[in-house]
Coordinates of C-alpha atoms in Angstrom, one line a residue:
X19 CA -16.7 -26.2 132.9
X20 CA -16.2 -23.3 135.4
X21 CA -12.8 -22.5 133.9
X22 CA -14.3 -22.5 130.4
X23 CA -17.0 -20.1 131.5
X24 CA -14.4 -17.8 133.0
X25 CA -12.6 -17.7 129.7
X26 CA -15.8 -17.0 127.8
X27 CA -16.6 -14.1 130.1
X28 CA -13.0 -12.8 129.8
X29 CA -13.1 -12.9 126.0
X30 CA -16.4 -11.1 125.9
X31 CA -15.0 -8.4 128.2
X32 CA -11.9 -8.0 126.0
X33 CA -14.1 -7.7 122.9
X34 CA -16.3 -5.1 124.6
X35 CA -13.2 -3.0 125.5
X36 CA -11.9 -3.3 122.0
X37 CA -15.1 -1.9 120.5
X38 CA -14.8 1.1 122.9
X39 CA -11.1 1.7 122.0
X40 CA -11.8 1.4 118.3
X41 CA -14.3 4.2 118.4
X42 CA -11.9 6.7 120.0
X43 CA -10.9 9.7 117.9
X44 CA -7.3 9.5 119.1
X45 CA -5.1 7.1 121.0
X46 CA -2.9 9.9 122.4
X47 CA -2.8 10.1 126.2
X48 CA -6.2 11.3 127.6
X49 CA -8.5 10.4 130.4
X50 CA -10.6 8.1 128.1
X51 CA -7.6 6.4 126.6
X52 CA -5.9 5.8 129.9
X53 CA -9.0 4.5 131.5
X54 CA -9.8 2.0 128.7
X55 CA -6.3 0.6 128.4
X56 CA -6.0 0.3 132.2
X57 CA -9.2 -1.7 132.1
X58 CA -7.9 -3.8 129.3
X59 CA -4.7 -4.7 131.1
X60 CA -6.6 -5.4 134.3
X61 CA -8.8 -7.8 132.4
X62 CA -5.9 -9.6 130.7
X63 CA -3.4 -9.8 133.5
X64 CA -4.8 -12.5 135.9
X65 CA -3.6 -16.1 135.2
X66 CA -5.6 -17.8 132.5
X67 CA -5.3 -20.2 129.6
X68 CA -6.3 -19.0 126.1
X69 CA -5.7 -21.3 123.2
X70 CA -5.3 -18.9 120.2
X71 CA -5.9 -21.8 117.7
X72 CA -9.4 -22.4 119.0
X73 CA -10.6 -18.8 119.1
X74 CA -13.4 -18.0 116.7
X75 CA -12.4 -16.2 113.6
X76 CA -14.0 -12.9 114.7
X77 CA -12.2 -13.0 118.0
X78 CA -8.9 -13.7 116.1
X79 CA -9.5 -10.6 114.0
X80 CA -10.3 -8.5 117.1
X81 CA -7.1 -9.8 118.8
X82 CA -5.0 -8.8 115.8
X83 CA -6.5 -5.3 115.6
X84 CA -6.3 -4.9 119.4
X85 CA -2.5 -5.6 119.3
X86 CA -2.0 -2.9 116.7
X87 CA -4.1 -0.4 118.7
X88 CA -2.1 -1.2 121.8
X89 CA 1.1 -0.6 119.9
X90 CA -0.1 2.7 118.6
X91 CA -1.2 3.8 122.0
X92 CA 2.1 2.9 123.6
X93 CA 4.0 4.8 120.9
X94 CA 1.9 8.0 121.7
X95 CA 2.4 7.4 125.5
X96 CA 6.2 7.1 125.2
X97 CA 6.5 10.1 122.9
X98 CA 4.4 12.1 125.3
X99 CA 6.5 11.3 128.3
X100 CA 9.8 11.5 126.4
X101 CA 8.9 15.1 125.5
X102 CA 8.1 15.9 129.2
X103 CA 11.3 14.3 130.5
X104 CA 13.3 16.0 127.7
X105 CA 12.3 19.4 129.0
X106 CA 14.4 18.8 132.2
X107 CA 18.1 19.7 132.2
X108 CA 18.9 16.2 133.3
X109 CA 16.1 13.9 132.0
X110 CA 17.4 10.7 133.5
X111 CA 17.1 12.1 137.0
X112 CA 13.3 12.3 136.5
X113 CA 12.5 8.8 135.0
X114 CA 10.2 8.1 137.9
X115 CA 7.9 10.8 136.4
X116 CA 6.9 8.1 133.9
X117 CA 4.0 6.3 135.6
X118 CA 5.2 2.8 134.7
X119 CA 8.9 3.2 135.3
X120 CA 8.8 0.5 138.1
X121 CA 7.6 -2.0 135.5
X122 CA 10.7 -1.4 133.4
X123 CA 12.9 -1.9 136.4
X124 CA 11.3 -5.3 137.0
X125 CA 11.4 -6.4 133.4
X126 CA 15.0 -5.3 132.9
X127 CA 16.1 -7.1 136.1
X128 CA 14.3 -10.2 135.0
X129 CA 15.9 -10.1 131.5
X130 CA 19.3 -9.4 133.0
X131 CA 19.0 -12.4 135.3
X132 CA 18.0 -14.7 132.4
X133 CA 20.8 -13.3 130.2
X134 CA 23.4 -13.8 132.9
X135 CA 22.2 -17.4 133.3
X136 CA 22.9 -18.2 129.6
X137 CA 25.4 -15.7 128.2
X138 CA 28.8 -16.9 129.4
X139 CA 30.3 -19.4 131.8
X140 CA 33.2 -17.0 132.3
X141 CA 30.9 -14.5 133.9
X142 CA 31.8 -11.8 131.5
X143 CA 29.1 -9.4 130.3
X144 CA 28.4 -8.9 126.6
X145 CA 30.5 -6.2 125.0
X146 CA 28.0 -5.1 122.3
X147 CA 24.3 -5.3 122.5
X148 CA 21.6 -4.3 120.1
X149 CA 18.0 -3.4 120.9
X150 CA 15.6 -3.5 118.0
X151 CA 12.6 -1.3 118.3
X152 CA 13.9 1.1 120.9
X153 CA 11.4 3.9 120.4
X154 CA 11.3 7.5 121.7
X155 CA 11.8 6.3 125.3
X156 CA 14.3 3.4 125.4
X157 CA 13.9 2.6 129.1
X158 CA 15.0 -1.0 128.8
X159 CA 18.4 0.0 127.3
X160 CA 18.7 2.9 129.8
X161 CA 18.0 0.7 132.8
X162 CA 20.1 -2.2 131.6
X163 CA 23.0 0.2 130.8
X164 CA 22.7 2.1 134.1
X165 CA 22.2 -0.7 136.6
X166 CA 23.2 -4.1 135.1
X167 CA 25.5 -3.9 132.1
X168 CA 27.7 -0.9 133.0
X169 CA 30.5 -1.6 130.5
X170 CA 28.3 -2.8 127.5
X171 CA 27.9 -0.7 124.4
X172 CA 24.2 -0.4 123.4
X173 CA 23.1 0.0 119.8
X174 CA 19.5 1.1 119.6
X175 CA 17.6 0.6 116.3
X176 CA 14.3 2.3 115.3
X177 CA 13.0 3.2 111.9
X178 CA 11.5 6.5 113.2
X179 CA 14.1 9.3 113.1
X180 CA 12.0 11.5 115.4
X181 CA 11.9 8.6 118.0
X182 CA 15.7 8.3 117.8
X183 CA 16.1 12.1 118.2
X184 CA 13.9 12.1 121.3
X185 CA 15.7 9.1 122.8
X186 CA 19.1 10.5 122.1
X187 CA 18.2 13.7 123.8
X188 CA 17.1 11.9 127.0
X189 CA 20.6 10.4 127.5
X190 CA 22.6 13.4 126.1
X191 CA 23.3 15.1 129.5
X192 CA 24.3 11.9 131.3
X193 CA 28.0 11.7 132.1
X194 CA 28.3 8.1 131.0
X195 CA 25.5 6.9 128.6
X196 CA 26.3 9.1 125.6
X197 CA 29.5 7.2 125.2
X198 CA 27.7 3.8 125.4
X199 CA 24.4 4.5 123.6
X200 CA 24.3 4.6 119.8
X201 CA 21.1 5.3 117.9
X202 CA 20.5 4.0 114.4
X203 CA 17.6 5.1 112.2
X204 CA 17.0 2.0 110.1
X205 CA 14.5 -0.7 109.3
X206 CA 16.1 -3.8 110.9
X207 CA 15.3 -5.7 107.7
X208 CA 17.8 -3.5 105.9
X209 CA 20.6 -4.2 108.4
X210 CA 22.7 -7.1 107.5
X211 CA 26.4 -7.6 108.2
X212 CA 26.4 -5.3 111.2
X213 CA 24.2 -7.8 113.0
X214 CA 27.2 -10.1 113.3
X215 CA 28.9 -7.6 115.6
X216 CA 26.5 -8.1 118.5
X217 CA 26.8 -10.6 121.3
X218 CA 23.1 -10.2 122.2
X219 CA 20.1 -8.8 120.3
X220 CA 16.9 -7.8 122.1
X221 CA 13.7 -7.7 119.9
X222 CA 11.0 -5.5 121.3
X223 CA 7.5 -7.0 121.6
X224 CA 5.9 -4.9 119.0
X225 CA 8.5 -5.3 116.2
X226 CA 6.4 -7.4 114.0
X227 CA 2.7 -6.8 114.9
X228 CA 1.4 -10.1 113.5
X229 CA 3.0 -13.5 113.2
X230 CA 4.1 -13.2 109.6
X231 CA 5.9 -9.9 110.2
X232 CA 7.5 -11.3 113.4
X233 CA 8.7 -14.4 111.6
X234 CA 10.2 -12.4 108.8
X235 CA 12.3 -10.4 111.3
X236 CA 13.3 -13.5 113.2
X237 CA 14.4 -15.2 110.0
X238 CA 16.4 -12.1 109.0
X239 CA 18.2 -12.1 112.3
X240 CA 18.9 -15.9 112.0
X241 CA 20.5 -15.2 108.6
X242 CA 22.9 -12.5 109.8
X243 CA 23.5 -12.9 113.5
X244 CA 26.8 -14.4 114.6
X245 CA 26.7 -18.1 115.5
X246 CA 26.4 -18.4 119.3
X247 CA 25.0 -14.9 119.7
X248 CA 21.9 -14.7 121.9
X249 CA 18.5 -13.4 120.8
X250 CA 16.1 -12.2 123.6
X251 CA 12.4 -11.8 122.6
X252 CA 9.3 -10.7 124.4
X253 CA 6.2 -12.8 124.0
X254 CA 2.9 -13.2 125.8
X255 CA 1.0 -15.9 127.7
X256 CA -2.6 -16.5 128.9
X257 CA -5.0 -13.6 128.2
X258 CA -2.0 -11.3 127.7
X259 CA -2.0 -12.6 124.1
X260 CA -4.6 -9.9 123.5
X261 CA -2.0 -7.3 124.2
X262 CA 1.1 -8.7 122.4
X263 CA 2.1 -11.1 119.6
X264 CA 3.1 -14.6 120.7
X265 CA 6.5 -16.1 119.8
X266 CA 6.5 -19.8 119.5
X267 CA 9.5 -22.1 119.5
X268 CA 8.5 -23.4 116.0
X269 CA 9.0 -19.9 114.7
X270 CA 12.6 -19.6 115.9
X271 CA 14.1 -21.4 113.0
X272 CA 17.9 -21.2 113.2
X273 CA 17.9 -20.7 117.0
X274 CA 18.1 -23.1 120.0
X275 CA 15.5 -22.0 122.6
X276 CA 17.2 -22.0 126.0
X277 CA 14.5 -20.7 128.3
X278 CA 11.0 -19.3 128.5
X279 CA 9.8 -17.3 131.4
X280 CA 6.1 -16.3 132.0
X281 CA 5.7 -13.7 134.7
X282 CA 2.4 -13.7 136.5
X283 CA 2.6 -10.3 138.1
X284 CA 2.3 -6.8 136.6
X285 CA 5.2 -7.4 134.2
X286 CA 3.1 -8.3 131.1
X287 CA 5.7 -9.8 128.7
X288 CA 7.0 -13.3 128.7
X289 CA 10.7 -13.5 128.0
X290 CA 12.2 -16.0 125.5
X291 CA 16.0 -16.4 125.2
X292 CA 17.6 -18.4 122.3
X293 CA 21.0 -19.0 120.8
X294 CA 21.9 -18.7 117.1
X295 CA 23.0 -22.1 115.9
X296 CA 25.9 -22.5 113.5
X297 CA 23.8 -23.9 110.7
X298 CA 20.1 -23.0 110.6
X299 CA 18.0 -26.1 109.9
X300 CA 14.8 -25.7 107.9
X301 CA 12.2 -28.2 109.0
X302 CA 10.2 -29.4 106.1
X303 CA 6.9 -30.5 107.7
X304 CA 4.9 -30.4 104.5
X305 CA 3.4 -27.0 105.0
X306 CA 4.5 -23.4 105.7
X307 CA 5.0 -23.2 109.4
X308 CA 5.3 -19.4 109.2
X309 CA 1.6 -19.1 108.7
X310 CA 0.5 -20.9 111.8
X311 CA 0.3 -19.5 115.3
X312 CA 0.7 -22.5 117.6
X313 CA -0.7 -23.2 121.0
X314 CA 0.6 -20.7 123.5
X315 CA 2.0 -23.5 125.7
X316 CA 3.5 -25.4 122.9
X317 CA 6.8 -23.5 123.2
X318 CA 7.5 -25.0 126.6
X319 CA 8.0 -28.7 126.0
X320 CA 9.7 -28.4 122.7
X321 CA 13.2 -27.1 123.4
X322 CA 13.3 -25.4 126.8
X323 CA 16.2 -26.5 129.0
X324 CA 14.2 -25.2 131.9
X325 CA 11.0 -23.2 132.2
X326 CA 10.1 -21.7 135.5
X327 CA 7.4 -19.5 136.9
X328 CA 8.3 -16.8 139.3
X329 CA 6.1 -14.2 141.1
X330 CA 7.3 -10.9 142.3
X331 CA 6.1 -10.3 145.8
X332 CA 5.0 -6.7 145.6
X333 CA 1.3 -6.2 145.1
X334 CA -0.3 -5.4 141.8
X335 CA 0.0 -1.7 141.3
X336 CA 0.3 0.5 138.2
X337 CA 0.3 -1.7 135.1
X338 CA 2.0 -1.1 131.8
X339 CA 2.1 -3.1 128.6
X340 CA 5.9 -3.3 128.5
X341 CA 7.4 -2.9 125.0
X342 CA 10.9 -1.5 125.1

């Protein structure tokens, strides 16, 4: 009963913050925007269990709208800081100017460790990697390429040409990354045979803002990725589902889910890693599974080889809804 009461209070708080955010004239960085989104993240980050399927319809609607508002605000935030960093002669030497850079360092390290666990028994790193939804400030690609995958070629996909132009400028003065960072302006749904060339594909959390959009992208990747290639996705767990879409194992048709990781520190996103199977199998369960968002915890017992929970020891500091 006490746990239920805490969840009710949390949901009421989230809805209250949503109504304040929805009344803002702009979601570009400002004191009001920063304050409200910081409050939202602080509210959603503590461990909790939220069952999406049992949320009232009005709360479901607020959650969907809030995820889109978060995505819009993140886009403005990254464009703002990409422009600031781009004004330096060597932008990558000033990444710590971005207030949430440390979160990207943590998330990238986490994803690299998970990728290393499942990529290859030979210990070799992937030769070609794609990041879908890289945005104007592709910090995940930059951090992975700079510190963890130093021989890998990164292909970054974003449908916004301005975002790609800003991102390309950030790495242009680096002595190494321009040779290993490629930027493609394209909707990933229009990219087909090229997807077979990648050993690993990362899908940013906000590519596909609702479950139907997300499933369409996943199905497209399942159709064109090479058998055995890995797909890494970002999901959400607990109250963090008010910040990001949830990826459930049932929605990964054509993939074998290898591992799911739910951080419980200031790294917001869960990480899901899966492998493209040789022949995608369509499960006919008598209804369209694409239109159901399953229990958040249902991903764990279905097909995980191991699912672990790990806490970073450093105290909760600046928080960022990590996207790319």
